[in-house]
mmCIF file of C-alpha atoms in Angstrom:
data_model
loop_
_atom_site.group_PDB
_atom_site.id
_atom_site.type_symbol
_atom_site.label_atom_id
_atom_site.label_comp_id
_atom_site.label_asym_id
_atom_site.label_seq_id
_atom_site.Cartn_x
_atom_site.Cartn_y
_atom_site.Cartn_z
ATOM 1 C CA UNK R 64 -66.102 -18.981 9.635
ATOM 2 C CA UNK R 65 -66.777 -17.417 6.227
ATOM 3 C CA UNK R 66 -70.384 -17.222 5.103
ATOM 4 C CA UNK R 67 -71.647 -17.024 1.523
ATOM 5 C CA UNK R 68 -73.120 -13.622 2.403
ATOM 6 C CA UNK R 69 -69.578 -12.333 3.091
ATOM 7 C CA UNK R 70 -68.924 -12.346 -0.665
ATOM 8 C CA UNK R 71 -71.846 -10.119 -1.609
ATOM 9 C CA UNK R 72 -71.361 -6.656 -3.120
ATOM 10 C CA UNK R 73 -73.460 -3.933 -4.714
ATOM 11 C CA UNK R 74 -73.573 -3.892 -8.520
ATOM 12 C CA UNK R 75 -75.785 -1.531 -10.561
ATOM 13 C CA UNK R 76 -77.528 -3.487 -13.318
ATOM 14 C CA UNK R 77 -76.265 -1.144 -16.041
ATOM 15 C CA UNK R 78 -72.691 -2.334 -15.395
ATOM 16 C CA UNK R 79 -73.526 -5.898 -16.523
ATOM 17 C CA UNK R 80 -72.003 -6.028 -20.024
ATOM 18 C CA UNK R 81 -74.526 -7.133 -22.632
ATOM 19 C CA UNK R 82 -72.230 -7.116 -25.658
ATOM 20 C CA UNK R 83 -68.502 -7.695 -26.165
ATOM 21 C CA UNK R 84 -66.113 -4.781 -26.779
ATOM 22 C CA UNK R 85 -64.550 -4.417 -30.226
ATOM 23 C CA UNK R 86 -61.720 -5.062 -30.761
ATOM 24 C CA UNK R 87 -61.325 -7.716 -28.067
ATOM 25 C CA UNK R 88 -58.226 -6.218 -26.452
ATOM 26 C CA UNK R 89 -59.742 -2.711 -26.150
ATOM 27 C CA UNK R 90 -61.609 -3.756 -23.000
ATOM 28 C CA UNK R 91 -60.444 -2.137 -19.777
ATOM 29 C CA UNK R 92 -57.985 -3.785 -17.405
ATOM 30 C CA UNK R 93 -57.833 -3.164 -13.662
ATOM 31 C CA UNK R 94 -54.391 -4.163 -12.373
ATOM 32 C CA UNK R 95 -53.738 -4.938 -8.713
ATOM 33 C CA UNK R 96 -50.119 -5.215 -7.571
ATOM 34 C CA UNK R 97 -50.235 -7.187 -4.313
ATOM 35 C CA UNK R 98 -46.718 -6.337 -3.181
ATOM 36 C CA UNK R 99 -47.153 -2.583 -3.631
ATOM 37 C CA UNK R 100 -50.861 -2.726 -2.705
ATOM 38 C CA UNK R 101 -51.636 -0.485 -5.689
ATOM 39 C CA UNK R 102 -54.392 -0.399 -8.320
ATOM 40 C CA UNK R 103 -53.752 0.740 -11.899
ATOM 41 C CA UNK R 104 -56.305 1.393 -14.653
ATOM 42 C CA UNK R 105 -55.323 0.287 -18.150
ATOM 43 C CA UNK R 106 -56.627 -1.123 -21.428
ATOM 44 C CA UNK R 107 -56.234 -4.870 -21.957
ATOM 45 C CA UNK R 108 -53.603 -4.391 -24.673
ATOM 46 C CA UNK R 109 -51.441 -2.719 -21.972
ATOM 47 C CA UNK R 110 -51.084 -6.085 -20.216
ATOM 48 C CA UNK R 111 -47.652 -6.422 -21.866
ATOM 49 C CA UNK R 112 -46.361 -3.796 -19.390
ATOM 50 C CA UNK R 113 -46.965 -6.270 -16.559
ATOM 51 C CA UNK R 114 -45.505 -9.376 -18.240
ATOM 52 C CA UNK R 115 -41.825 -10.220 -18.507
ATOM 53 C CA UNK R 116 -39.526 -12.623 -20.309
ATOM 54 C CA UNK R 117 -39.714 -16.095 -18.769
ATOM 55 C CA UNK R 118 -43.297 -15.764 -17.533
ATOM 56 C CA UNK R 119 -45.561 -18.697 -18.389
ATOM 57 C CA UNK R 120 -49.086 -17.775 -19.473
ATOM 58 C CA UNK R 121 -51.377 -20.783 -18.957
ATOM 59 C CA UNK R 122 -54.655 -20.701 -20.886
ATOM 60 C CA UNK R 123 -57.624 -23.060 -21.257
ATOM 61 C CA UNK R 124 -58.133 -24.072 -24.901
ATOM 62 C CA UNK R 125 -61.615 -25.533 -24.446
ATOM 63 C CA UNK R 126 -64.211 -24.668 -27.078
ATOM 64 C CA UNK R 127 -67.832 -23.817 -26.261
ATOM 65 C CA UNK R 128 -70.353 -26.081 -27.907
ATOM 66 C CA UNK R 129 -73.525 -24.431 -29.245
ATOM 67 C CA UNK R 130 -75.003 -26.409 -26.359
ATOM 68 C CA UNK R 131 -78.522 -24.945 -26.203
ATOM 69 C CA UNK R 132 -80.974 -27.150 -28.099
ATOM 70 C CA UNK R 133 -84.729 -26.935 -28.561
ATOM 71 C CA UNK R 134 -86.686 -30.178 -28.664
ATOM 72 C CA UNK R 135 -90.274 -31.433 -28.742
ATOM 73 C CA UNK R 136 -91.993 -34.260 -26.891
ATOM 74 C CA UNK R 137 -94.166 -36.777 -28.737
ATOM 75 C CA UNK R 138 -97.177 -34.634 -27.691
ATOM 76 C CA UNK R 139 -95.675 -31.441 -29.132
ATOM 77 C CA UNK R 140 -94.522 -29.891 -25.849
ATOM 78 C CA UNK R 141 -91.501 -27.607 -26.234
ATOM 79 C CA UNK R 142 -88.396 -28.371 -24.160
ATOM 80 C CA UNK R 143 -84.997 -26.678 -23.827
ATOM 81 C CA UNK R 144 -81.975 -28.983 -23.518
ATOM 82 C CA UNK R 145 -78.553 -27.769 -22.375
ATOM 83 C CA UNK R 146 -75.548 -30.042 -22.931
ATOM 84 C CA UNK R 147 -73.404 -30.176 -19.784
ATOM 85 C CA UNK R 148 -70.991 -33.093 -19.875
ATOM 86 C CA UNK R 149 -70.191 -35.899 -22.287
ATOM 87 C CA UNK R 150 -69.891 -39.453 -20.969
ATOM 88 C CA UNK R 151 -69.203 -41.295 -24.247
ATOM 89 C CA UNK R 152 -70.082 -41.194 -27.949
ATOM 90 C CA UNK R 153 -73.863 -41.031 -27.428
ATOM 91 C CA UNK R 154 -74.507 -40.333 -23.733
ATOM 92 C CA UNK R 155 -74.504 -36.896 -22.063
ATOM 93 C CA UNK R 156 -75.471 -35.133 -18.880
ATOM 94 C CA UNK R 157 -77.989 -32.413 -19.793
ATOM 95 C CA UNK R 158 -80.219 -29.875 -18.113
ATOM 96 C CA UNK R 159 -83.844 -30.015 -19.305
ATOM 97 C CA UNK R 160 -86.382 -27.214 -18.890
ATOM 98 C CA UNK R 161 -89.121 -27.837 -17.861
ATOM 99 C CA UNK R 162 -87.830 -30.876 -15.973
ATOM 100 C CA UNK R 163 -91.292 -32.424 -15.579
ATOM 101 C CA UNK R 164 -91.302 -33.181 -19.324
ATOM 102 C CA UNK R 165 -88.096 -35.212 -18.989
ATOM 103 C CA UNK R 166 -89.036 -38.344 -17.089
ATOM 104 C CA UNK R 167 -86.939 -41.477 -17.628
ATOM 105 C CA UNK R 168 -87.958 -43.099 -20.913
ATOM 106 C CA UNK R 169 -89.146 -39.838 -22.533
ATOM 107 C CA UNK R 170 -88.010 -39.297 -26.127
ATOM 108 C CA UNK R 171 -87.256 -35.706 -27.187
ATOM 109 C CA UNK R 172 -87.012 -34.863 -30.874
ATOM 110 C CA UNK R 173 -84.807 -31.994 -32.083
ATOM 111 C CA UNK R 174 -85.085 -32.568 -35.859
ATOM 112 C CA UNK R 175 -84.921 -35.368 -38.457
ATOM 113 C CA UNK R 176 -81.224 -35.904 -37.727
ATOM 114 C CA UNK R 177 -81.199 -35.699 -33.943
ATOM 115 C CA UNK R 178 -83.232 -37.013 -30.994
ATOM 116 C CA UNK R 179 -82.552 -38.135 -27.431
ATOM 117 C CA UNK R 180 -84.013 -40.418 -24.787
ATOM 118 C CA UNK R 181 -83.858 -39.726 -21.053
ATOM 119 C CA UNK R 182 -82.184 -42.748 -19.444
ATOM 120 C CA UNK R 183 -81.584 -41.518 -15.892
ATOM 121 C CA UNK R 184 -81.747 -38.753 -13.273
ATOM 122 C CA UNK R 185 -78.650 -37.220 -11.700
ATOM 123 C CA UNK R 186 -80.023 -36.481 -8.250
ATOM 124 C CA UNK R 187 -77.385 -34.112 -6.837
ATOM 125 C CA UNK R 188 -77.655 -31.619 -9.722
ATOM 126 C CA UNK R 189 -81.230 -32.114 -10.944
ATOM 127 C CA UNK R 190 -79.874 -32.866 -14.405
ATOM 128 C CA UNK R 191 -80.585 -35.875 -16.660
ATOM 129 C CA UNK R 192 -78.529 -38.575 -18.300
ATOM 130 C CA UNK R 193 -79.620 -38.954 -21.924
ATOM 131 C CA UNK R 194 -78.756 -41.059 -24.954
ATOM 132 C CA UNK R 195 -78.613 -39.297 -28.328
ATOM 133 C CA UNK R 196 -79.605 -40.854 -31.626
ATOM 134 C CA UNK R 197 -78.232 -39.059 -34.668
ATOM 135 C CA UNK R 198 -77.700 -39.487 -38.384
ATOM 136 C CA UNK R 199 -74.279 -38.066 -39.312
ATOM 137 C CA UNK R 200 -71.504 -36.414 -37.280
ATOM 138 C CA UNK R 201 -72.808 -35.288 -33.864
ATOM 139 C CA UNK R 202 -70.614 -32.146 -33.662
ATOM 140 C CA UNK R 203 -71.631 -31.025 -37.170
ATOM 141 C CA UNK R 204 -75.330 -31.397 -36.351
ATOM 142 C CA UNK R 205 -74.927 -29.522 -33.043
ATOM 143 C CA UNK R 206 -73.067 -26.662 -34.765
ATOM 144 C CA UNK R 207 -76.034 -26.277 -37.149
ATOM 145 C CA UNK R 208 -78.955 -26.616 -34.735
ATOM 146 C CA UNK R 209 -77.505 -25.442 -31.423
ATOM 147 C CA UNK R 210 -77.345 -21.944 -29.954
ATOM 148 C CA UNK R 211 -74.555 -20.508 -27.812
ATOM 149 C CA UNK R 212 -75.485 -20.998 -24.126
ATOM 150 C CA UNK R 213 -75.093 -17.387 -22.981
ATOM 151 C CA UNK R 214 -75.522 -16.730 -19.242
ATOM 152 C CA UNK R 215 -79.035 -15.630 -18.188
ATOM 153 C CA UNK R 216 -77.882 -12.098 -17.300
ATOM 154 C CA UNK R 217 -77.053 -11.436 -20.987
ATOM 155 C CA UNK R 218 -80.313 -10.333 -22.596
ATOM 156 C CA UNK R 219 -78.906 -9.171 -25.957
ATOM 157 C CA UNK R 220 -78.714 -11.682 -28.815
ATOM 158 C CA UNK R 221 -75.135 -12.471 -29.828
ATOM 159 C CA UNK R 222 -74.553 -11.412 -33.447
ATOM 160 C CA UNK R 223 -71.320 -13.369 -33.929
ATOM 161 C CA UNK R 224 -71.042 -16.852 -32.345
ATOM 162 C CA UNK R 225 -67.245 -16.571 -32.363
ATOM 163 C CA UNK R 226 -67.320 -13.698 -29.858
ATOM 164 C CA UNK R 227 -68.220 -16.217 -27.135
ATOM 165 C CA UNK R 228 -65.093 -18.233 -28.020
ATOM 166 C CA UNK R 229 -61.467 -17.443 -27.311
ATOM 167 C CA UNK R 230 -59.303 -17.007 -30.445
ATOM 168 C CA UNK R 231 -57.353 -20.121 -29.339
ATOM 169 C CA UNK R 232 -60.401 -22.343 -28.597
ATOM 170 C CA UNK R 233 -59.603 -25.820 -29.872
ATOM 171 C CA UNK R 234 -61.258 -28.750 -28.057
ATOM 172 C CA UNK R 235 -65.089 -28.991 -28.147
ATOM 173 C CA UNK R 236 -66.796 -29.617 -24.816
ATOM 174 C CA UNK R 237 -67.708 -26.533 -22.742
ATOM 175 C CA UNK R 238 -71.151 -25.289 -21.730
ATOM 176 C CA UNK R 239 -69.698 -21.818 -21.065
ATOM 177 C CA UNK R 240 -66.664 -19.834 -22.215
ATOM 178 C CA UNK R 241 -63.516 -19.368 -20.122
ATOM 179 C CA UNK R 242 -64.222 -15.645 -20.330
ATOM 180 C CA UNK R 243 -60.877 -14.191 -19.184
ATOM 181 C CA UNK R 244 -59.443 -15.433 -22.480
ATOM 182 C CA UNK R 245 -61.977 -13.517 -24.587
ATOM 183 C CA UNK R 246 -59.810 -10.352 -24.367
ATOM 184 C CA UNK R 247 -56.853 -11.809 -26.264
ATOM 185 C CA UNK R 248 -56.353 -11.271 -29.993
ATOM 186 C CA UNK R 249 -53.986 -13.276 -32.207
ATOM 187 C CA UNK R 250 -51.860 -10.132 -32.626
ATOM 188 C CA UNK R 251 -51.600 -9.503 -28.868
ATOM 189 C CA UNK R 252 -50.677 -13.156 -28.215
ATOM 190 C CA UNK R 253 -47.964 -12.971 -30.908
ATOM 191 C CA UNK R 254 -46.546 -9.796 -29.301
ATOM 192 C CA UNK R 255 -46.558 -11.447 -25.859
ATOM 193 C CA UNK R 256 -44.734 -14.469 -27.291
ATOM 194 C CA UNK R 257 -42.161 -12.207 -28.955
ATOM 195 C CA UNK R 258 -41.396 -10.732 -25.507
ATOM 196 C CA UNK R 259 -40.199 -14.168 -24.383
ATOM 197 C CA UNK R 260 -43.364 -15.134 -22.505
ATOM 198 C CA UNK R 261 -44.129 -18.839 -22.849
ATOM 199 C CA UNK R 262 -47.745 -19.724 -23.686
ATOM 200 C CA UNK R 263 -48.970 -23.126 -22.472
ATOM 201 C CA UNK R 264 -52.378 -24.711 -23.157
ATOM 202 C CA UNK R 265 -54.302 -26.844 -20.684
ATOM 203 C CA UNK R 266 -57.895 -28.037 -20.925
ATOM 204 C CA UNK R 267 -60.901 -27.810 -18.631
ATOM 205 C CA UNK R 268 -64.396 -28.246 -20.047
ATOM 206 C CA UNK R 269 -66.462 -25.600 -18.267
ATOM 207 C CA UNK R 270 -69.763 -26.887 -16.882
ATOM 208 C CA UNK R 271 -72.531 -24.829 -15.349
ATOM 209 C CA UNK R 272 -71.425 -25.777 -11.833
ATOM 210 C CA UNK R 273 -68.854 -22.985 -11.952
ATOM 211 C CA UNK R 274 -71.653 -20.445 -12.312
ATOM 212 C CA UNK R 275 -74.287 -22.028 -10.086
ATOM 213 C CA UNK R 276 -75.085 -19.834 -7.091
ATOM 214 C CA UNK R 277 -73.866 -21.020 -3.704
ATOM 215 C CA UNK R 278 -77.143 -21.768 -1.924
ATOM 216 C CA UNK R 279 -75.860 -22.778 1.514
ATOM 217 C CA UNK R 280 -75.060 -20.140 4.159
ATOM 218 C CA UNK R 281 -71.882 -21.931 5.170
ATOM 219 C CA UNK R 282 -69.821 -21.963 1.984
ATOM 220 C CA UNK R 283 -67.785 -24.986 3.162
ATOM 221 C CA UNK R 284 -70.937 -27.078 2.650
ATOM 222 C CA UNK R 285 -71.099 -26.181 -1.062
ATOM 223 C CA UNK R 286 -70.154 -28.999 -3.423
ATOM 224 C CA UNK R 287 -68.732 -28.144 -6.852
ATOM 225 C CA UNK R 288 -70.000 -29.907 -9.947
ATOM 226 C CA UNK R 289 -67.141 -31.985 -11.368
ATOM 227 C CA UNK R 290 -65.524 -30.944 -14.666
ATOM 228 C CA UNK R 291 -63.195 -32.816 -17.009
ATOM 229 C CA UNK R 292 -59.620 -31.535 -17.328
ATOM 230 C CA UNK R 293 -56.391 -32.490 -19.083
ATOM 231 C CA UNK R 294 -52.735 -31.474 -18.844
ATOM 232 C CA UNK R 295 -50.397 -32.949 -21.453
ATOM 233 C CA UNK R 296 -46.879 -34.182 -20.744
ATOM 234 C CA UNK R 297 -45.481 -31.268 -22.763
ATOM 235 C CA UNK R 298 -47.532 -28.663 -20.845
ATOM 236 C CA UNK R 299 -46.578 -30.208 -17.469
ATOM 237 C CA UNK R 300 -42.899 -30.180 -18.484
ATOM 238 C CA UNK R 301 -42.945 -26.478 -19.381
ATOM 239 C CA UNK R 302 -44.803 -25.486 -16.195
ATOM 240 C CA UNK R 303 -42.476 -27.579 -14.006
ATOM 241 C CA UNK R 304 -39.342 -26.136 -15.632
ATOM 242 C CA UNK R 305 -40.611 -22.597 -14.934
ATOM 243 C CA UNK R 306 -41.567 -23.492 -11.362
ATOM 244 C CA UNK R 307 -38.095 -24.916 -10.634
ATOM 245 C CA UNK R 308 -36.465 -21.788 -12.086
ATOM 246 C CA UNK R 309 -38.666 -19.453 -10.039
ATOM 247 C CA UNK R 310 -40.478 -18.039 -13.084
ATOM 248 C CA UNK R 311 -44.066 -16.825 -12.722
ATOM 249 C CA UNK R 312 -47.057 -18.980 -13.638
ATOM 250 C CA UNK R 313 -49.839 -16.636 -14.757
ATOM 251 C CA UNK R 314 -53.256 -18.280 -15.152
ATOM 252 C CA UNK R 315 -55.668 -16.954 -17.761
ATOM 253 C CA UNK R 316 -58.971 -17.315 -15.935
ATOM 254 C CA UNK R 317 -60.306 -19.232 -12.969
ATOM 255 C CA UNK R 318 -60.654 -22.424 -15.043
ATOM 256 C CA UNK R 319 -56.881 -22.461 -15.660
ATOM 257 C CA UNK R 320 -56.355 -21.902 -11.915
ATOM 258 C CA UNK R 321 -58.589 -24.839 -11.035
ATOM 259 C CA UNK R 322 -56.840 -27.041 -13.616
ATOM 260 C CA UNK R 323 -53.356 -26.232 -12.304
ATOM 261 C CA UNK R 324 -54.237 -26.409 -8.612
ATOM 262 C CA UNK R 325 -56.060 -29.734 -9.134
ATOM 263 C CA UNK R 326 -52.925 -31.281 -10.645
ATOM 264 C CA UNK R 327 -50.198 -29.657 -8.508
ATOM 265 C CA UNK R 328 -48.295 -31.329 -5.690
ATOM 266 C CA UNK R 329 -47.142 -29.472 -2.559
ATOM 267 C CA UNK R 330 -44.139 -28.050 -4.445
ATOM 268 C CA UNK R 331 -46.359 -26.716 -7.232
ATOM 269 C CA UNK R 332 -45.166 -29.348 -9.699
ATOM 270 C CA UNK R 333 -47.642 -30.805 -12.188
ATOM 271 C CA UNK R 334 -48.215 -34.357 -13.340
ATOM 272 C CA UNK R 335 -49.718 -35.031 -16.790
ATOM 273 C CA UNK R 336 -53.361 -35.899 -16.162
ATOM 274 C CA UNK R 337 -56.775 -36.686 -17.662
ATOM 275 C CA UNK R 338 -59.373 -36.625 -14.884
ATOM 276 C CA UNK R 339 -62.362 -34.865 -13.337
ATOM 277 C CA UNK R 340 -62.023 -32.128 -10.736
ATOM 278 C CA UNK R 341 -64.451 -30.667 -8.223
ATOM 279 C CA UNK R 342 -61.852 -28.466 -6.519
ATOM 280 C CA UNK R 343 -63.419 -25.526 -4.654
ATOM 281 C CA UNK R 344 -60.957 -22.741 -3.844
ATOM 282 C CA UNK R 345 -61.842 -20.149 -1.216
ATOM 283 C CA UNK R 346 -59.930 -18.255 1.512
ATOM 284 C CA UNK R 347 -57.721 -19.226 3.224
ATOM 285 C CA UNK R 348 -56.066 -21.272 0.465
ATOM 286 C CA UNK R 349 -52.353 -21.645 -0.207
ATOM 287 C CA UNK R 350 -51.760 -21.628 -3.968
ATOM 288 C CA UNK R 351 -49.331 -24.351 -4.962
ATOM 289 C CA UNK R 352 -48.705 -23.486 -8.618
ATOM 290 C CA UNK R 353 -50.368 -20.202 -9.642
ATOM 291 C CA UNK R 354 -48.550 -16.894 -9.017
ATOM 292 C CA UNK R 355 -50.815 -14.435 -10.836
ATOM 293 C CA UNK R 356 -54.266 -14.353 -12.420
ATOM 294 C CA UNK R 357 -56.011 -12.650 -15.334
ATOM 295 C CA UNK R 358 -59.759 -12.780 -14.753
ATOM 296 C CA UNK R 359 -63.058 -10.992 -15.315
ATOM 297 C CA UNK R 360 -65.296 -9.469 -12.624
ATOM 298 C CA UNK R 361 -67.543 -12.149 -11.127
ATOM 299 C CA UNK R 362 -71.048 -12.462 -9.732
ATOM 300 C CA UNK R 363 -71.711 -11.659 -6.075
ATOM 301 C CA UNK R 364 -71.652 -14.728 -3.784
ATOM 302 C CA UNK R 365 -70.274 -16.935 -6.597
ATOM 303 C CA UNK R 366 -67.563 -19.599 -6.284
ATOM 304 C CA UNK R 367 -65.531 -17.474 -8.708
ATOM 305 C CA UNK R 368 -65.324 -14.385 -6.490
ATOM 306 C CA UNK R 369 -64.429 -16.756 -3.636
ATOM 307 C CA UNK R 370 -61.549 -18.193 -5.683
ATOM 308 C CA UNK R 371 -60.245 -14.718 -6.580
ATOM 309 C CA UNK R 372 -60.501 -13.681 -2.899
ATOM 310 C CA UNK R 373 -58.136 -16.520 -2.001
ATOM 311 C CA UNK R 374 -55.386 -14.761 -4.003
ATOM 312 C CA UNK R 375 -55.269 -11.732 -1.678
ATOM 313 C CA UNK R 376 -58.134 -11.494 0.806
ATOM 314 C CA UNK R 377 -61.897 -11.163 0.806
ATOM 315 C CA UNK R 378 -61.630 -7.590 2.115
ATOM 316 C CA UNK R 379 -59.148 -6.585 -0.602
ATOM 317 C CA UNK R 380 -61.213 -8.124 -3.428
ATOM 318 C CA UNK R 381 -64.384 -6.383 -2.209
ATOM 319 C CA UNK R 382 -62.407 -3.127 -2.091
ATOM 320 C CA UNK R 383 -61.183 -3.729 -5.685
ATOM 321 C CA UNK R 384 -64.749 -4.497 -6.812
ATOM 322 C CA UNK R 385 -66.006 -1.316 -5.116
ATOM 323 C CA UNK R 386 -63.376 0.652 -7.059
ATOM 324 C CA UNK R 387 -64.400 -1.113 -10.303
ATOM 325 C CA UNK R 388 -68.055 -0.145 -9.698
ATOM 326 C CA UNK R 389 -67.104 3.484 -8.968
ATOM 327 C CA UNK R 390 -64.941 3.576 -12.125
ATOM 328 C CA UNK R 391 -67.805 2.032 -14.115
ATOM 329 C CA UNK R 392 -65.979 -1.080 -15.282
ATOM 330 C CA UNK R 393 -68.136 -3.565 -17.214
ATOM 331 C CA UNK R 394 -68.888 -6.793 -15.323
ATOM 332 C CA UNK R 395 -69.240 -10.536 -16.010
ATOM 333 C CA UNK R 396 -68.749 -12.591 -19.206
ATOM 334 C CA UNK R 397 -68.507 -9.790 -21.774
ATOM 335 C CA UNK R 398 -67.103 -7.324 -19.249
ATOM 336 C CA UNK R 399 -63.656 -5.937 -18.491
ATOM 337 C CA UNK R 400 -60.666 -7.749 -17.053
ATOM 338 C CA UNK R 401 -58.589 -7.733 -13.904
ATOM 339 C CA UNK R 402 -54.934 -8.717 -13.422
ATOM 340 C CA UNK R 403 -53.795 -9.676 -9.927
ATOM 341 C CA UNK R 404 -50.071 -10.315 -9.493
#
């Protein structure tokens, strides 16, 4: 039985990327060819060498909300509020720090335009259900007063908000970026399209559950936080056509993997869907739809490294990560990329 500890590895702190590389596609790319059992070291713009006509590149077009808000209680106490998941026009699931200042009934004031009231506790995650009161368009207010919710291991302040968004980000709703997509530029995507690679958008709003550490020793006891996802009829049609013709489905990031695998039947065919998923992928797992993956390097003992390990094996992924450390690749959200095919 696999233990959480089995997915640990050594990472020197200086390899945790604090700032994004410029330009986006100049980041490094570690390529692992499963059939040949070979590793190649490239730049991200070299990814075209590993793509071919007929491939389908599936990407997550979610957009990160500036979801970090600072509020005050009626007594002047300062509170940090992180938007996690929208329920309807006014109600959200949020994380409040410190939690003791967010009892049910507490009003938190952000500014003249925006305030919220705690209306419930969400026991399994320690988060709160809140109701917002606002004067104007909610998204416009958030874009003015909110900060990008960068992961805690990034200590540097982000100079350009757009660098924590993919160039194809479209639908507001994520608490974190689907970071594998951060390496693509408009020019690179146009070149990939010109090669005859089909680009298909799906949607999964990334919550913090993806990044929460696995706290139980037995990883099968870990429960994923549910996240909203969507696959349109058009996207499902394109993916299914490729699947039937034996063309490769290449997922951009673990969020695209989770979206596709949540919606796929045993033959790897996709139904159009709007739903929530709490799928947790770890070895041994038989992928139904995804053939290859573009991803970043993930935290030790995280659900993300477990998902990536399911593509080859835990031993192989830890070997790849050891190589990446020796070669001084940059890790995590603003780090380098990895292609496994």
